[in-house]
C-alpha cells in the first residue's frame, strides 16, 4: 500500500503528467473560499514519456523544475504533490468481500490479483471501505504498477 505522511494542513500542488505535457495547479483557502494560487503548463519534448511510460527521467525532472519555478500564473510554495498517473495504467475496482475475522487488508491482498493484471508484489495499492453489509463489505481498490509510480 502507499500512504503519505503529509499533514492535512500542509499545502500541496497538483501535477498532471501526460505523454505531451505537464500541467500544474496550486489552490489556497482564503476565508471560506478557495482561490487559485498558481497554474502552469509545460510542453514536453518527444520521447520523454511514451504511452504513459517514462523514457527520459532527466528531461522530465528538468521540465518539472522549470514548470514549478515559472508557472504561467502565481507561484508554487510547496514540494508536496498530488500527481495524476496515466489512466490506461491505473486501475480502480469496486470489489465485494465476505465478512471474515481476518483483516480487510489481508482479504484484499488475496483478492487483488483476480482483478488487476499484475502480481501483488508489482503493485502499489490502497483501498477504502465503501459499504458494510451483514455478510460482506464493498471496498474500492485503486492500484498502479510500481514501475510506473517509481518512475
mmCIF file with all atom_site columns, C-alpha atoms in Angstrom:
data_model
loop_
_atom_site.group_PDB
_atom_site.id
_atom_site.type_symbol
_atom_site.label_atom_id
_atom_site.label_alt_id
_atom_site.label_comp_id
_atom_site.label_asym_id
_atom_site.label_entity_id
_atom_site.label_seq_id
_atom_site.pdbx_PDB_ins_code
_atom_site.Cartn_x
_atom_site.Cartn_y
_atom_site.Cartn_z
_atom_site.occupancy
_atom_site.B_iso_or_equiv
_atom_site.pdbx_formal_charge
_atom_site.auth_seq_id
_atom_site.auth_comp_id
_atom_site.auth_asym_id
_atom_site.auth_atom_id
_atom_site.pdbx_PDB_model_num
ATOM 1   C CA . UNK A 1 1   ? 0.000   0.000   0.000   1.00 0.00 ? 1   UNK A CA 1
ATOM 2   C CA . UNK A 1 2   ? 1.032   3.583   -0.437  1.00 0.00 ? 2   UNK A CA 1
ATOM 3   C CA . UNK A 1 3   ? 0.306   6.304   2.108   1.00 0.00 ? 3   UNK A CA 1
ATOM 4   C CA . UNK A 1 4   ? 1.520   9.850   2.518   1.00 0.00 ? 4   UNK A CA 1
ATOM 5   C CA . UNK A 1 5   ? 2.955   11.162  5.764   1.00 0.00 ? 5   UNK A CA 1
ATOM 6   C CA . UNK A 1 6   ? 1.822   14.704  4.866   1.00 0.00 ? 6   UNK A CA 1
ATOM 7   C CA . UNK A 1 7   ? -0.259  16.579  7.418   1.00 0.00 ? 7   UNK A CA 1
ATOM 8   C CA . UNK A 1 8   ? -3.659  17.720  6.127   1.00 0.00 ? 8   UNK A CA 1
ATOM 9   C CA . UNK A 1 9   ? -2.818  21.352  6.873   1.00 0.00 ? 9   UNK A CA 1
ATOM 10  C CA . UNK A 1 10  ? 0.331   21.390  4.726   1.00 0.00 ? 10  UNK A CA 1
ATOM 11  C CA . UNK A 1 11  ? -0.069  22.953  1.261   1.00 0.00 ? 11  UNK A CA 1
ATOM 12  C CA . UNK A 1 12  ? 0.214   20.819  -1.843  1.00 0.00 ? 12  UNK A CA 1
ATOM 13  C CA . UNK A 1 13  ? 0.016   21.232  -5.590  1.00 0.00 ? 13  UNK A CA 1
ATOM 14  C CA . UNK A 1 14  ? -1.479  19.082  -8.329  1.00 0.00 ? 14  UNK A CA 1
ATOM 15  C CA . UNK A 1 15  ? 0.670   17.751  -11.162 1.00 0.00 ? 15  UNK A CA 1
ATOM 16  C CA . UNK A 1 16  ? -0.743  16.110  -14.278 1.00 0.00 ? 16  UNK A CA 1
ATOM 17  C CA . UNK A 1 17  ? 1.823   14.229  -16.351 1.00 0.00 ? 17  UNK A CA 1
ATOM 18  C CA . UNK A 1 18  ? 0.909   13.090  -19.852 1.00 0.00 ? 18  UNK A CA 1
ATOM 19  C CA . UNK A 1 19  ? 2.916   11.983  -22.879 1.00 0.00 ? 19  UNK A CA 1
ATOM 20  C CA . UNK A 1 20  ? 2.910   15.506  -24.336 1.00 0.00 ? 20  UNK A CA 1
ATOM 21  C CA . UNK A 1 21  ? 2.741   17.916  -21.404 1.00 0.00 ? 21  UNK A CA 1
ATOM 22  C CA . UNK A 1 22  ? 2.846   18.726  -17.720 1.00 0.00 ? 22  UNK A CA 1
ATOM 23  C CA . UNK A 1 23  ? 0.128   20.750  -16.012 1.00 0.00 ? 23  UNK A CA 1
ATOM 24  C CA . UNK A 1 24  ? 0.386   22.196  -12.531 1.00 0.00 ? 24  UNK A CA 1
ATOM 25  C CA . UNK A 1 25  ? -2.055  23.906  -10.176 1.00 0.00 ? 25  UNK A CA 1
ATOM 26  C CA . UNK A 1 26  ? -1.985  25.053  -6.569  1.00 0.00 ? 26  UNK A CA 1
ATOM 27  C CA . UNK A 1 27  ? -5.065  26.273  -4.728  1.00 0.00 ? 27  UNK A CA 1
ATOM 28  C CA . UNK A 1 28  ? -5.285  28.151  -1.455  1.00 0.00 ? 28  UNK A CA 1
ATOM 29  C CA . UNK A 1 29  ? -8.070  28.693  1.026   1.00 0.00 ? 29  UNK A CA 1
ATOM 30  C CA . UNK A 1 30  ? -8.923  32.318  1.689   1.00 0.00 ? 30  UNK A CA 1
ATOM 31  C CA . UNK A 1 31  ? -11.587 32.675  4.400   1.00 0.00 ? 31  UNK A CA 1
ATOM 32  C CA . UNK A 1 32  ? -14.448 30.496  3.192   1.00 0.00 ? 32  UNK A CA 1
ATOM 33  C CA . UNK A 1 33  ? -13.348 30.493  -0.482  1.00 0.00 ? 33  UNK A CA 1
ATOM 34  C CA . UNK A 1 34  ? -10.808 28.534  -2.472  1.00 0.00 ? 34  UNK A CA 1
ATOM 35  C CA . UNK A 1 35  ? -8.690  30.585  -4.869  1.00 0.00 ? 35  UNK A CA 1
ATOM 36  C CA . UNK A 1 36  ? -6.095  29.678  -7.457  1.00 0.00 ? 36  UNK A CA 1
ATOM 37  C CA . UNK A 1 37  ? -2.590  30.395  -6.228  1.00 0.00 ? 37  UNK A CA 1
ATOM 38  C CA . UNK A 1 38  ? -0.704  29.155  -9.289  1.00 0.00 ? 38  UNK A CA 1
ATOM 39  C CA . UNK A 1 39  ? -1.113  27.280  -12.544 1.00 0.00 ? 39  UNK A CA 1
ATOM 40  C CA . UNK A 1 40  ? 1.047   26.378  -15.487 1.00 0.00 ? 40  UNK A CA 1
ATOM 41  C CA . UNK A 1 41  ? 1.654   24.130  -18.464 1.00 0.00 ? 41  UNK A CA 1
ATOM 42  C CA . UNK A 1 42  ? 4.859   22.789  -19.990 1.00 0.00 ? 42  UNK A CA 1
ATOM 43  C CA . UNK A 1 43  ? 5.068   21.017  -23.356 1.00 0.00 ? 43  UNK A CA 1
ATOM 44  C CA . UNK A 1 44  ? 7.390   18.023  -23.139 1.00 0.00 ? 44  UNK A CA 1
ATOM 45  C CA . UNK A 1 45  ? 9.942   17.114  -25.776 1.00 0.00 ? 45  UNK A CA 1
ATOM 46  C CA . UNK A 1 46  ? 9.288   13.993  -27.834 1.00 0.00 ? 46  UNK A CA 1
ATOM 47  C CA . UNK A 1 47  ? 10.144  10.629  -26.286 1.00 0.00 ? 47  UNK A CA 1
ATOM 48  C CA . UNK A 1 48  ? 10.242  11.778  -22.659 1.00 0.00 ? 48  UNK A CA 1
ATOM 49  C CA . UNK A 1 49  ? 7.109   9.738   -21.930 1.00 0.00 ? 49  UNK A CA 1
ATOM 50  C CA . UNK A 1 50  ? 5.740   7.181   -24.390 1.00 0.00 ? 50  UNK A CA 1
ATOM 51  C CA . UNK A 1 51  ? 2.323   5.599   -23.792 1.00 0.00 ? 51  UNK A CA 1
ATOM 52  C CA . UNK A 1 52  ? 2.490   6.583   -20.122 1.00 0.00 ? 52  UNK A CA 1
ATOM 53  C CA . UNK A 1 53  ? 5.936   5.067   -19.531 1.00 0.00 ? 53  UNK A CA 1
ATOM 54  C CA . UNK A 1 54  ? 8.839   7.294   -18.509 1.00 0.00 ? 54  UNK A CA 1
ATOM 55  C CA . UNK A 1 55  ? 11.690  7.056   -21.029 1.00 0.00 ? 55  UNK A CA 1
ATOM 56  C CA . UNK A 1 56  ? 13.850  10.040  -20.044 1.00 0.00 ? 56  UNK A CA 1
ATOM 57  C CA . UNK A 1 57  ? 13.787  10.801  -16.323 1.00 0.00 ? 57  UNK A CA 1
ATOM 58  C CA . UNK A 1 58  ? 16.395  13.558  -16.575 1.00 0.00 ? 58  UNK A CA 1
ATOM 59  C CA . UNK A 1 59  ? 14.319  15.501  -19.119 1.00 0.00 ? 59  UNK A CA 1
ATOM 60  C CA . UNK A 1 60  ? 11.161  15.038  -17.006 1.00 0.00 ? 60  UNK A CA 1
ATOM 61  C CA . UNK A 1 61  ? 12.929  16.238  -13.840 1.00 0.00 ? 61  UNK A CA 1
ATOM 62  C CA . UNK A 1 62  ? 14.199  19.321  -15.672 1.00 0.00 ? 62  UNK A CA 1
ATOM 63  C CA . UNK A 1 63  ? 10.715  20.035  -17.051 1.00 0.00 ? 63  UNK A CA 1
ATOM 64  C CA . UNK A 1 64  ? 9.047   19.721  -13.627 1.00 0.00 ? 64  UNK A CA 1
ATOM 65  C CA . UNK A 1 65  ? 11.623  22.023  -12.020 1.00 0.00 ? 65  UNK A CA 1
ATOM 66  C CA . UNK A 1 66  ? 11.185  24.546  -14.831 1.00 0.00 ? 66  UNK A CA 1
ATOM 67  C CA . UNK A 1 67  ? 7.404   24.469  -14.542 1.00 0.00 ? 67  UNK A CA 1
ATOM 68  C CA . UNK A 1 68  ? 7.480   24.808  -10.747 1.00 0.00 ? 68  UNK A CA 1
ATOM 69  C CA . UNK A 1 69  ? 9.874   27.761  -10.876 1.00 0.00 ? 69  UNK A CA 1
ATOM 70  C CA . UNK A 1 70  ? 7.988   29.614  -13.624 1.00 0.00 ? 70  UNK A CA 1
ATOM 71  C CA . UNK A 1 71  ? 4.282   28.824  -13.766 1.00 0.00 ? 71  UNK A CA 1
ATOM 72  C CA . UNK A 1 72  ? 2.059   30.908  -16.070 1.00 0.00 ? 72  UNK A CA 1
ATOM 73  C CA . UNK A 1 73  ? 0.374   32.472  -13.041 1.00 0.00 ? 73  UNK A CA 1
ATOM 74  C CA . UNK A 1 74  ? 1.392   32.816  -9.398  1.00 0.00 ? 74  UNK A CA 1
ATOM 75  C CA . UNK A 1 75  ? 3.982   30.741  -7.582  1.00 0.00 ? 75  UNK A CA 1
ATOM 76  C CA . UNK A 1 76  ? 4.256   27.247  -6.143  1.00 0.00 ? 76  UNK A CA 1
ATOM 77  C CA . UNK A 1 77  ? 5.284   27.373  -2.471  1.00 0.00 ? 77  UNK A CA 1
ATOM 78  C CA . UNK A 1 78  ? 5.482   23.665  -1.584  1.00 0.00 ? 78  UNK A CA 1
ATOM 79  C CA . UNK A 1 79  ? 7.112   20.421  -2.659  1.00 0.00 ? 79  UNK A CA 1
ATOM 80  C CA . UNK A 1 80  ? 4.099   18.319  -1.557  1.00 0.00 ? 80  UNK A CA 1
ATOM 81  C CA . UNK A 1 81  ? 2.437   16.971  -4.677  1.00 0.00 ? 81  UNK A CA 1
ATOM 82  C CA . UNK A 1 82  ? -0.657  15.069  -5.733  1.00 0.00 ? 82  UNK A CA 1
ATOM 83  C CA . UNK A 1 83  ? 0.224   13.539  -9.090  1.00 0.00 ? 83  UNK A CA 1
ATOM 84  C CA . UNK A 1 84  ? -2.040  12.024  -11.726 1.00 0.00 ? 84  UNK A CA 1
ATOM 85  C CA . UNK A 1 85  ? -0.900  8.773   -13.263 1.00 0.00 ? 85  UNK A CA 1
ATOM 86  C CA . UNK A 1 86  ? -1.797  7.630   -16.779 1.00 0.00 ? 86  UNK A CA 1
ATOM 87  C CA . UNK A 1 87  ? -5.387  6.439   -16.825 1.00 0.00 ? 87  UNK A CA 1
ATOM 88  C CA . UNK A 1 88  ? -4.629  3.452   -19.028 1.00 0.00 ? 88  UNK A CA 1
ATOM 89  C CA . UNK A 1 89  ? -2.182  2.097   -16.431 1.00 0.00 ? 89  UNK A CA 1
ATOM 90  C CA . UNK A 1 90  ? -4.106  2.929   -13.256 1.00 0.00 ? 90  UNK A CA 1
ATOM 91  C CA . UNK A 1 91  ? -6.805  0.610   -12.036 1.00 0.00 ? 91  UNK A CA 1
ATOM 92  C CA . UNK A 1 92  ? -9.846  1.204   -9.873  1.00 0.00 ? 92  UNK A CA 1
ATOM 93  C CA . UNK A 1 93  ? -12.264 -1.560  -8.963  1.00 0.00 ? 93  UNK A CA 1
ATOM 94  C CA . UNK A 1 94  ? -15.165 -1.888  -6.550  1.00 0.00 ? 94  UNK A CA 1
ATOM 95  C CA . UNK A 1 95  ? -14.984 -5.365  -5.038  1.00 0.00 ? 95  UNK A CA 1
ATOM 96  C CA . UNK A 1 96  ? -17.133 -7.181  -2.533  1.00 0.00 ? 96  UNK A CA 1
ATOM 97  C CA . UNK A 1 97  ? -15.510 -9.395  0.070   1.00 0.00 ? 97  UNK A CA 1
ATOM 98  C CA . UNK A 1 98  ? -17.235 -11.649 2.543   1.00 0.00 ? 98  UNK A CA 1
ATOM 99  C CA . UNK A 1 99  ? -17.135 -10.677 6.188   1.00 0.00 ? 99  UNK A CA 1
ATOM 100 C CA . UNK A 1 100 ? -14.403 -12.542 7.973   1.00 0.00 ? 100 UNK A CA 1
ATOM 101 C CA . UNK A 1 101 ? -12.434 -12.378 11.214  1.00 0.00 ? 101 UNK A CA 1
ATOM 102 C CA . UNK A 1 102 ? -9.354  -11.696 9.043   1.00 0.00 ? 102 UNK A CA 1
ATOM 103 C CA . UNK A 1 103 ? -8.203  -8.110  8.499   1.00 0.00 ? 103 UNK A CA 1
ATOM 104 C CA . UNK A 1 104 ? -9.720  -6.351  5.466   1.00 0.00 ? 104 UNK A CA 1
ATOM 105 C CA . UNK A 1 105 ? -6.223  -5.604  4.090   1.00 0.00 ? 105 UNK A CA 1
ATOM 106 C CA . UNK A 1 106 ? -5.304  -9.304  4.165   1.00 0.00 ? 106 UNK A CA 1
ATOM 107 C CA . UNK A 1 107 ? -8.505  -10.230 2.339   1.00 0.00 ? 107 UNK A CA 1
ATOM 108 C CA . UNK A 1 108 ? -7.939  -7.557  -0.280  1.00 0.00 ? 108 UNK A CA 1
ATOM 109 C CA . UNK A 1 109 ? -4.394  -8.771  -0.922  1.00 0.00 ? 109 UNK A CA 1
ATOM 110 C CA . UNK A 1 110 ? -5.814  -12.247 -1.506  1.00 0.00 ? 110 UNK A CA 1
ATOM 111 C CA . UNK A 1 111 ? -8.427  -10.923 -3.924  1.00 0.00 ? 111 UNK A CA 1
ATOM 112 C CA . UNK A 1 112 ? -6.476  -8.214  -5.745  1.00 0.00 ? 112 UNK A CA 1
ATOM 113 C CA . UNK A 1 113 ? -4.681  -10.451 -8.241  1.00 0.00 ? 113 UNK A CA 1
ATOM 114 C CA . UNK A 1 114 ? -8.071  -11.626 -9.524  1.00 0.00 ? 114 UNK A CA 1
ATOM 115 C CA . UNK A 1 115 ? -8.935  -8.089  -10.587 1.00 0.00 ? 115 UNK A CA 1
ATOM 116 C CA . UNK A 1 116 ? -5.655  -6.449  -11.642 1.00 0.00 ? 116 UNK A CA 1
ATOM 117 C CA . UNK A 1 117 ? -3.257  -7.652  -14.367 1.00 0.00 ? 117 UNK A CA 1
ATOM 118 C CA . UNK A 1 118 ? -0.150  -7.584  -12.131 1.00 0.00 ? 118 UNK A CA 1
ATOM 119 C CA . UNK A 1 119 ? 1.211   -9.671  -9.283  1.00 0.00 ? 119 UNK A CA 1
ATOM 120 C CA . UNK A 1 120 ? 0.586   -8.119  -5.855  1.00 0.00 ? 120 UNK A CA 1
ATOM 121 C CA . UNK A 1 121 ? 4.325   -7.535  -5.295  1.00 0.00 ? 121 UNK A CA 1
ATOM 122 C CA . UNK A 1 122 ? 4.422   -5.457  -8.514  1.00 0.00 ? 122 UNK A CA 1
ATOM 123 C CA . UNK A 1 123 ? 1.639   -3.069  -7.403  1.00 0.00 ? 123 UNK A CA 1
ATOM 124 C CA . UNK A 1 124 ? 1.102   -0.168  -5.081  1.00 0.00 ? 124 UNK A CA 1
ATOM 125 C CA . UNK A 1 125 ? -2.491  -0.169  -3.922  1.00 0.00 ? 125 UNK A CA 1
ATOM 126 C CA . UNK A 1 126 ? -4.827  1.458   -1.489  1.00 0.00 ? 126 UNK A CA 1
ATOM 127 C CA . UNK A 1 127 ? -8.443  0.895   -0.576  1.00 0.00 ? 127 UNK A CA 1
ATOM 128 C CA . UNK A 1 128 ? -11.470 2.483   1.053   1.00 0.00 ? 128 UNK A CA 1
ATOM 129 C CA . UNK A 1 129 ? -14.389 0.598   2.608   1.00 0.00 ? 129 UNK A CA 1
ATOM 130 C CA . UNK A 1 130 ? -17.493 1.977   0.896   1.00 0.00 ? 130 UNK A CA 1
ATOM 131 C CA . UNK A 1 131 ? -20.362 -0.037  2.412   1.00 0.00 ? 131 UNK A CA 1
ATOM 132 C CA . UNK A 1 132 ? -20.671 -2.628  5.137   1.00 0.00 ? 132 UNK A CA 1
ATOM 133 C CA . UNK A 1 133 ? -23.386 -5.242  4.744   1.00 0.00 ? 133 UNK A CA 1
ATOM 134 C CA . UNK A 1 134 ? -24.423 -8.067  7.016   1.00 0.00 ? 134 UNK A CA 1
ATOM 135 C CA . UNK A 1 135 ? -22.416 -10.692 5.091   1.00 0.00 ? 135 UNK A CA 1
ATOM 136 C CA . UNK A 1 136 ? -19.972 -8.628  3.041   1.00 0.00 ? 136 UNK A CA 1
ATOM 137 C CA . UNK A 1 137 ? -18.060 -5.388  2.631   1.00 0.00 ? 137 UNK A CA 1
ATOM 138 C CA . UNK A 1 138 ? -17.824 -3.260  -0.542  1.00 0.00 ? 138 UNK A CA 1
ATOM 139 C CA . UNK A 1 139 ? -14.297 -1.969  -0.998  1.00 0.00 ? 139 UNK A CA 1
ATOM 140 C CA . UNK A 1 140 ? -12.987 0.485   -3.587  1.00 0.00 ? 140 UNK A CA 1
ATOM 141 C CA . UNK A 1 141 ? -9.451  -0.570  -4.556  1.00 0.00 ? 141 UNK A CA 1
ATOM 142 C CA . UNK A 1 142 ? -7.005  1.573   -6.514  1.00 0.00 ? 142 UNK A CA 1
ATOM 143 C CA . UNK A 1 143 ? -3.759  0.141   -7.871  1.00 0.00 ? 143 UNK A CA 1
ATOM 144 C CA . UNK A 1 144 ? -0.873  1.150   -10.122 1.00 0.00 ? 144 UNK A CA 1
ATOM 145 C CA . UNK A 1 145 ? 2.229   -0.742  -11.215 1.00 0.00 ? 145 UNK A CA 1
ATOM 146 C CA . UNK A 1 146 ? 5.297   0.001   -9.103  1.00 0.00 ? 146 UNK A CA 1
ATOM 147 C CA . UNK A 1 147 ? 7.477   0.644   -12.164 1.00 0.00 ? 147 UNK A CA 1
ATOM 148 C CA . UNK A 1 148 ? 5.112   3.437   -13.217 1.00 0.00 ? 148 UNK A CA 1
ATOM 149 C CA . UNK A 1 149 ? 4.838   5.074   -9.777  1.00 0.00 ? 149 UNK A CA 1
ATOM 150 C CA . UNK A 1 150 ? 8.543   4.741   -9.034  1.00 0.00 ? 150 UNK A CA 1
ATOM 151 C CA . UNK A 1 151 ? 9.388   6.307   -12.394 1.00 0.00 ? 151 UNK A CA 1
#
